[in-house]
The first five atom37 places (N, CA, C, CB, O) and aatype in JSON, in Angstrom:
{
  "aatype": [12, 10, 0, 11, 6, 9, 6, 1, 6, 7, 9, 14, 19, 0, 18, 19, 16, 15, 10, 14, 16, 19, 0, 16, 12, 9, 7, 0, 2, 1, 9, 19, 1, 7, 14, 0, 9, 16, 8, 14, 13, 7, 10, 3, 6, 3, 6, 1, 1, 11, 9, 19, 6, 1, 0, 10, 6, 12, 10, 6, 0, 3, 19, 6, 0, 2, 16, 19, 17, 6, 19, 6, 11],
  "atom_mask": [
    [1, 1, 1, 1, 1],
    [1, 1, 1, 1, 1],
    [1, 1, 1, 1, 1],
    [1, 1, 1, 1, 1],
    [1, 1, 1, 1, 1],
    [1, 1, 1, 1, 1],
    [1, 1, 1, 1, 1],
    [1, 1, 1, 1, 1],
    [1, 1, 1, 1, 1],
    [1, 1, 1, 0, 1],
    [1, 1, 1, 1, 1],
    [1, 1, 1, 1, 1],
    [1, 1, 1, 1, 1],
    [1, 1, 1, 1, 1],
    [1, 1, 1, 1, 1],
    [1, 1, 1, 1, 1],
    [1, 1, 1, 1, 1],
    [1, 1, 1, 1, 1],
    [1, 1, 1, 1, 1],
    [1, 1, 1, 1, 1],
    [1, 1, 1, 1, 1],
    [1, 1, 1, 1, 1],
    [1, 1, 1, 1, 1],
    [1, 1, 1, 1, 1],
    [1, 1, 1, 1, 1],
    [1, 1, 1, 1, 1],
    [1, 1, 1, 0, 1],
    [1, 1, 1, 1, 1],
    [1, 1, 1, 1, 1],
    [1, 1, 1, 1, 1],
    [1, 1, 1, 1, 1],
    [1, 1, 1, 1, 1],
    [1, 1, 1, 1, 1],
    [1, 1, 1, 0, 1],
    [1, 1, 1, 1, 1],
    [1, 1, 1, 1, 1],
    [1, 1, 1, 1, 1],
    [1, 1, 1, 1, 1],
    [1, 1, 1, 1, 1],
    [1, 1, 1, 1, 1],
    [1, 1, 1, 1, 1],
    [1, 1, 1, 0, 1],
    [1, 1, 1, 1, 1],
    [1, 1, 1, 1, 1],
    [1, 1, 1, 1, 1],
    [1, 1, 1, 1, 1],
    [1, 1, 1, 1, 1],
    [1, 1, 1, 1, 1],
    [1, 1, 1, 1, 1],
    [1, 1, 1, 1, 1],
    [1, 1, 1, 1, 1],
    [1, 1, 1, 1, 1],
    [1, 1, 1, 1, 1],
    [1, 1, 1, 1, 1],
    [1, 1, 1, 1, 1],
    [1, 1, 1, 1, 1],
    [1, 1, 1, 1, 1],
    [1, 1, 1, 1, 1],
    [1, 1, 1, 1, 1],
    [1, 1, 1, 1, 1],
    [1, 1, 1, 1, 1],
    [1, 1, 1, 1, 1],
    [1, 1, 1, 1, 1],
    [1, 1, 1, 1, 1],
    [1, 1, 1, 1, 1],
    [1, 1, 1, 1, 1],
    [1, 1, 1, 1, 1],
    [1, 1, 1, 1, 1],
    [1, 1, 1, 1, 1],
    [1, 1, 1, 1, 1],
    [1, 1, 1, 1, 1],
    [1, 1, 1, 1, 1],
    [1, 1, 1, 1, 1]
  ],
  "atom_positions": [
    [[9.24, 4.35, 11.7], [8.13, 4.56, 10.81], [6.84, 4.19, 11.52], [8.29, 3.74, 9.53], [6.77, 3.17, 12.2]],
    [[5.84, 5.02, 11.37], [4.58, 4.85, 12.07], [3.88, 3.55, 11.68], [3.67, 6.02, 11.8], [3.34, 2.87, 12.55]],
    [[3.87, 3.2, 10.4], [3.2, 1.97, 9.96], [3.78, 0.74, 10.67], [3.32, 1.81, 8.44], [3.03, -0.16, 11.05]],
    [[5.07, 0.71, 10.84], [5.73, -0.42, 11.49], [5.32, -0.5, 12.97], [7.26, -0.3, 11.37], [5.11, -1.6, 13.49]],
    [[5.21, 0.64, 13.63], [4.81, 0.66, 15.04], [3.36, 0.23, 15.21], [5.01, 2.06, 15.62], [3.03, -0.47, 16.17]],
    [[2.49, 0.64, 14.29], [1.09, 0.24, 14.36], [0.97, -1.27, 14.15], [0.24, 1.0, 13.31], [0.22, -1.94, 14.85]],
    [[1.73, -1.81, 13.18], [1.75, -3.26, 12.94], [2.21, -4.01, 14.19], [2.67, -3.59, 11.75], [1.68, -5.07, 14.5]],
    [[3.17, -3.47, 14.89], [3.69, -4.1, 16.1], [2.6, -4.28, 17.16], [4.84, -3.28, 16.66], [2.67, -5.2, 17.98]],
    [[1.6, -3.4, 17.14], [0.49, -3.48, 18.09], [-0.61, -4.43, 17.61], [-0.1, -2.1, 18.32], [-1.63, -4.6, 18.28]],
    [[-0.39, -5.05, 16.44], [-1.34, -6.04, 15.93], [-2.39, -5.47, 14.99], [0.0, 0.0, 0.0], [-3.35, -6.17, 14.66]],
    [[-2.23, -4.23, 14.55], [-3.17, -3.61, 13.62], [-2.52, -3.59, 12.24], [-3.58, -2.16, 14.08], [-1.46, -2.98, 12.07]],
    [[-3.14, -4.24, 11.24], [-2.53, -4.25, 9.91], [-2.57, -2.87, 9.26], [-3.24, -5.27, 9.02], [-3.52, -2.12, 9.43]],
    [[-1.52, -2.56, 8.5], [-1.4, -1.27, 7.82], [-1.03, -1.52, 6.36], [-0.32, -0.36, 8.51], [-0.15, -2.32, 6.06]],
    [[-1.74, -0.83, 5.45], [-1.39, -0.87, 4.03], [-0.76, 0.48, 3.69], [-2.65, -1.17, 3.11], [-1.37, 1.52, 3.92]],
    [[0.43, 0.46, 3.16], [1.21, 1.65, 2.87], [1.16, 1.91, 1.37], [2.69, 1.5, 3.37], [1.69, 1.12, 0.59]],
    [[0.52, 3.0, 0.95], [0.41, 3.34, -0.47], [1.51, 4.33, -0.82], [-1.0, 3.93, -0.81], [1.61, 5.39, -0.21]],
    [[2.33, 3.97, -1.8], [3.44, 4.82, -2.19], [3.84, 4.53, -3.64], [4.64, 4.6, -1.25], [3.65, 3.43, -4.15]],
    [[4.39, 5.53, -4.29], [4.92, 5.3, -5.63], [6.4, 4.9, -5.57], [4.75, 6.57, -6.5], [7.03, 4.66, -6.6]],
    [[6.94, 4.83, -4.36], [8.33, 4.42, -4.15], [8.39, 3.19, -3.24], [9.16, 5.59, -3.53], [8.81, 3.29, -2.09]],
    [[7.97, 2.03, -3.76], [7.95, 0.84, -2.91], [9.32, 0.41, -2.42], [7.31, -0.29, -3.65], [9.43, -0.24, -1.38]],
    [[10.37, 0.75, -3.14], [11.71, 0.4, -2.7], [12.03, 1.07, -1.37], [12.76, 0.8, -3.77], [12.6, 0.45, -0.48]],
    [[11.65, 2.33, -1.24], [11.88, 3.06, 0.01], [11.04, 2.45, 1.12], [11.55, 4.56, -0.16], [11.53, 2.26, 2.24]],
    [[9.77, 2.14, 0.84], [8.9, 1.53, 1.85], [9.45, 0.18, 2.31], [7.47, 1.36, 1.3], [9.37, -0.15, 3.49]],
    [[10.01, -0.57, 1.39], [10.62, -1.86, 1.73], [11.83, -1.65, 2.63], [11.03, -2.62, 0.46], [12.02, -2.39, 3.6]],
    [[12.65, -0.66, 2.31], [13.86, -0.41, 3.11], [13.52, 0.02, 4.54], [14.71, 0.67, 2.45], [14.27, -0.28, 5.46]],
    [[12.4, 0.71, 4.73], [12.06, 1.15, 6.09], [11.2, 0.14, 6.83], [11.34, 2.47, 6.04], [10.85, 0.35, 7.99]],
    [[10.86, -0.98, 6.16], [10.24, -2.09, 6.85], [8.73, -2.19, 6.78], [0.0, 0.0, 0.0], [8.13, -2.89, 7.6]],
    [[8.08, -1.52, 5.84], [6.63, -1.67, 5.68], [6.32, -3.08, 5.2], [6.06, -0.61, 4.69], [7.06, -3.62, 4.37]],
    [[5.25, -3.68, 5.7], [4.9, -5.05, 5.33], [3.95, -5.14, 4.15], [4.3, -5.75, 6.49], [4.14, -5.97, 3.27]],
    [[2.93, -4.29, 4.12], [1.93, -4.31, 3.04], [2.07, -3.03, 2.25], [0.47, -4.45, 3.62], [1.72, -1.95, 2.73]],
    [[2.57, -3.15, 1.03], [2.87, -1.97, 0.21], [2.05, -2.04, -1.07], [4.39, -1.88, -0.1], [2.09, -3.05, -1.78]],
    [[1.32, -0.96, -1.37], [0.59, -0.85, -2.63], [1.3, 0.2, -3.47], [-0.93, -0.46, -2.39], [1.52, 1.33, -3.02]],
    [[1.67, -0.17, -4.7], [2.39, 0.76, -5.57], [1.4, 1.75, -6.18], [3.16, 0.01, -6.69], [0.47, 1.35, -6.87]],
    [[1.62, 3.04, -5.92], [0.82, 4.1, -6.52], [1.39, 4.48, -7.87], [0.0, 0.0, 0.0], [2.55, 4.18, -8.15]],
    [[0.6, 5.15, -8.73], [1.03, 5.41, -10.09], [2.04, 6.55, -10.28], [-0.14, 5.7, -10.91], [2.78, 6.54, -11.26]],
    [[2.08, 7.53, -9.37], [2.97, 8.68, -9.6], [3.41, 9.27, -8.27], [2.26, 9.76, -10.46], [2.68, 9.24, -7.28]],
    [[4.62, 9.82, -8.25], [5.15, 10.42, -7.03], [4.27, 11.58, -6.56], [6.58, 10.91, -7.26], [4.0, 11.71, -5.37]],
    [[3.81, 12.4, -7.49], [2.99, 13.56, -7.12], [1.56, 13.18, -6.77], [2.99, 14.57, -8.24], [0.88, 13.94, -6.08]],
    [[1.08, 12.02, -7.23], [-0.28, 11.57, -6.96], [-0.29, 10.07, -6.68], [-1.23, 11.91, -8.15], [-0.69, 9.3, -7.55]],
    [[0.14, 9.63, -5.49], [0.23, 8.19, -5.24], [-1.12, 7.48, -5.3], [0.85, 7.96, -3.89], [-1.17, 6.27, -5.5]],
    [[-2.23, 8.23, -5.13], [-3.55, 7.61, -5.24], [-4.17, 7.82, -6.61], [-4.47, 8.16, -4.17], [-5.34, 7.47, -6.82]],
    [[-3.44, 8.38, -7.55], [-3.93, 8.55, -8.9], [-4.65, 9.88, -9.11], [0.0, 0.0, 0.0], [-4.87, 10.64, -8.17]],
    [[-5.01, 10.12, -10.36], [-5.63, 11.38, -10.72], [-7.15, 11.31, -10.85], [-5.06, 11.87, -12.01], [-7.83, 12.31, -10.64]],
    [[-7.68, 10.15, -11.2], [-9.14, 10.09, -11.37], [-9.78, 9.18, -10.34], [-9.49, 9.61, -12.78], [-9.1, 8.4, -9.66]],
    [[-11.09, 9.29, -10.23], [-11.83, 8.56, -9.2], [-11.72, 7.05, -9.36], [-13.29, 8.97, -9.21], [-11.59, 6.33, -8.37]],
    [[-11.77, 6.56, -10.59], [-11.68, 5.12, -10.83], [-10.33, 4.57, -10.37], [-11.9, 4.81, -12.31], [-10.27, 3.5, -9.76]],
    [[-9.27, 5.29, -10.68], [-7.93, 4.86, -10.28], [-7.79, 4.86, -8.76], [-6.86, 5.78, -10.91], [-7.24, 3.92, -8.18]],
    [[-8.29, 5.9, -8.1], [-8.25, 5.97, -6.63], [-9.02, 4.82, -6.01], [-8.82, 7.31, -6.14], [-8.57, 4.2, -5.05]],
    [[-10.19, 4.52, -6.58], [-11.01, 3.42, -6.05], [-10.25, 2.1, -6.12], [-12.35, 3.32, -6.82], [-10.26, 1.33, -5.16]],
    [[-9.59, 1.83, -7.25], [-8.84, 0.59, -7.41], [-7.7, 0.49, -6.4], [-8.28, 0.48, -8.82], [-7.45, -0.58, -5.85]],
    [[-7.01, 1.59, -6.15], [-5.9, 1.59, -5.19], [-6.41, 1.34, -3.78], [-5.14, 2.92, -5.25], [-5.82, 0.55, -3.04]],
    [[-7.5, 2.01, -3.41], [-8.06, 1.81, -2.06], [-8.59, 0.39, -1.91], [-9.2, 2.83, -1.79], [-8.4, -0.22, -0.85]],
    [[-9.24, -0.16, -2.93], [-9.73, -1.54, -2.85], [-8.58, -2.52, -2.7], [-10.54, -1.89, -4.1], [-8.68, -3.48, -1.93]],
    [[-7.48, -2.29, -3.41], [-6.31, -3.16, -3.29], [-5.71, -3.07, -1.88], [-5.23, -2.79, -4.34], [-5.33, -4.08, -1.29]],
    [[-5.65, -1.86, -1.34], [-5.13, -1.69, 0.02], [-6.02, -2.4, 1.03], [-5.02, -0.19, 0.38], [-5.51, -3.02, 1.97]],
    [[-7.33, -2.34, 0.86], [-8.24, -3.03, 1.77], [-8.07, -4.55, 1.66], [-9.69, -2.64, 1.47], [-8.14, -5.25, 2.67]],
    [[-7.85, -5.05, 0.44], [-7.57, -6.49, 0.27], [-6.33, -6.88, 1.04], [-7.4, -6.83, -1.22], [-6.29, -7.94, 1.68]],
    [[-5.31, -6.05, 0.99], [-4.06, -6.34, 1.69], [-4.25, -6.39, 3.2], [-2.99, -5.31, 1.34], [-3.6, -7.18, 3.89]],
    [[-5.14, -5.53, 3.72], [-5.37, -5.51, 5.16], [-5.96, -6.82, 5.64], [-6.29, -4.36, 5.53], [-5.75, -7.21, 6.79]],
    [[-6.7, -7.51, 4.78], [-7.33, -8.78, 5.14], [-6.4, -9.97, 4.93], [-8.6, -8.96, 4.35], [-6.65, -11.05, 5.47]],
    [[-5.35, -9.8, 4.14], [-4.49, -10.91, 3.76], [-3.32, -11.09, 4.73], [-3.95, -10.71, 2.35], [-2.8, -10.12, 5.29]],
    [[-2.93, -12.34, 4.92], [-1.69, -12.63, 5.63], [-0.57, -12.48, 4.61], [-1.69, -14.08, 6.29], [-0.62, -13.08, 3.53]],
    [[0.43, -11.68, 4.93], [1.51, -11.42, 3.98], [2.86, -11.7, 4.62], [1.44, -9.98, 3.48], [3.02, -11.65, 5.84]],
    [[3.82, -11.97, 3.77], [5.21, -12.06, 4.2], [5.73, -10.64, 4.36], [6.08, -12.87, 3.17], [5.12, -9.69, 3.86]],
    [[6.81, -10.48, 5.04], [7.4, -9.15, 5.22], [7.7, -8.51, 3.87], [8.68, -9.24, 6.07], [8.17, -9.17, 2.94]],
    [[7.43, -7.21, 3.79], [7.75, -6.39, 2.61], [7.07, -6.89, 1.33], [9.24, -6.36, 2.39], [7.74, -7.06, 0.31]],
    [[5.78, -7.12, 1.37], [5.02, -7.55, 0.21], [4.53, -6.34, -0.56], [3.83, -8.45, 0.63], [3.85, -5.47, -0.01]],
    [[4.87, -6.26, -1.85], [4.43, -5.15, -2.72], [3.35, -5.68, -3.65], [5.63, -4.55, -3.53], [3.56, -6.66, -4.36]],
    [[2.2, -5.01, -3.66], [1.11, -5.37, -4.57], [0.93, -4.29, -5.6], [-0.2, -5.6, -3.8], [1.01, -3.1, -5.3]],
    [[0.69, -4.72, -6.81], [0.4, -3.8, -7.92], [-1.11, -3.63, -8.03], [1.01, -4.32, -9.28], [-1.87, -4.49, -7.58]],
    [[-1.53, -2.54, -8.61], [-2.94, -2.3, -8.88], [-3.19, -2.62, -10.34], [-3.36, -0.84, -8.53], [-2.49, -2.11, -11.21]],
    [[-4.19, -3.46, -10.6], [-4.5, -3.81, -11.99], [-5.1, -2.62, -12.7], [-5.46, -5.01, -12.05], [-5.91, -1.89, -12.13]],
    [[-4.71, -2.43, -13.94], [-5.22, -1.27, -14.7], [-6.44, -1.64, -15.47], [-4.17, -0.74, -15.64], [-7.01, -0.8, -16.17]]
  ]
}
């Protein structure tokens, strides 16, 4: 998985997906749960903004392996 290889080089990666179980199984460290399989970043601008802001927060945070963050509604 590309995110895992980028992390190995010391660059943090936030993985946005509506299937965090799959992301956990493949070894992603920073996982943001998206609202729907067909639209992991959401349908409206406000929802997308919240998801991107959460992902940016994760990039700054020290996390344990396979950390899944929810987006507040």
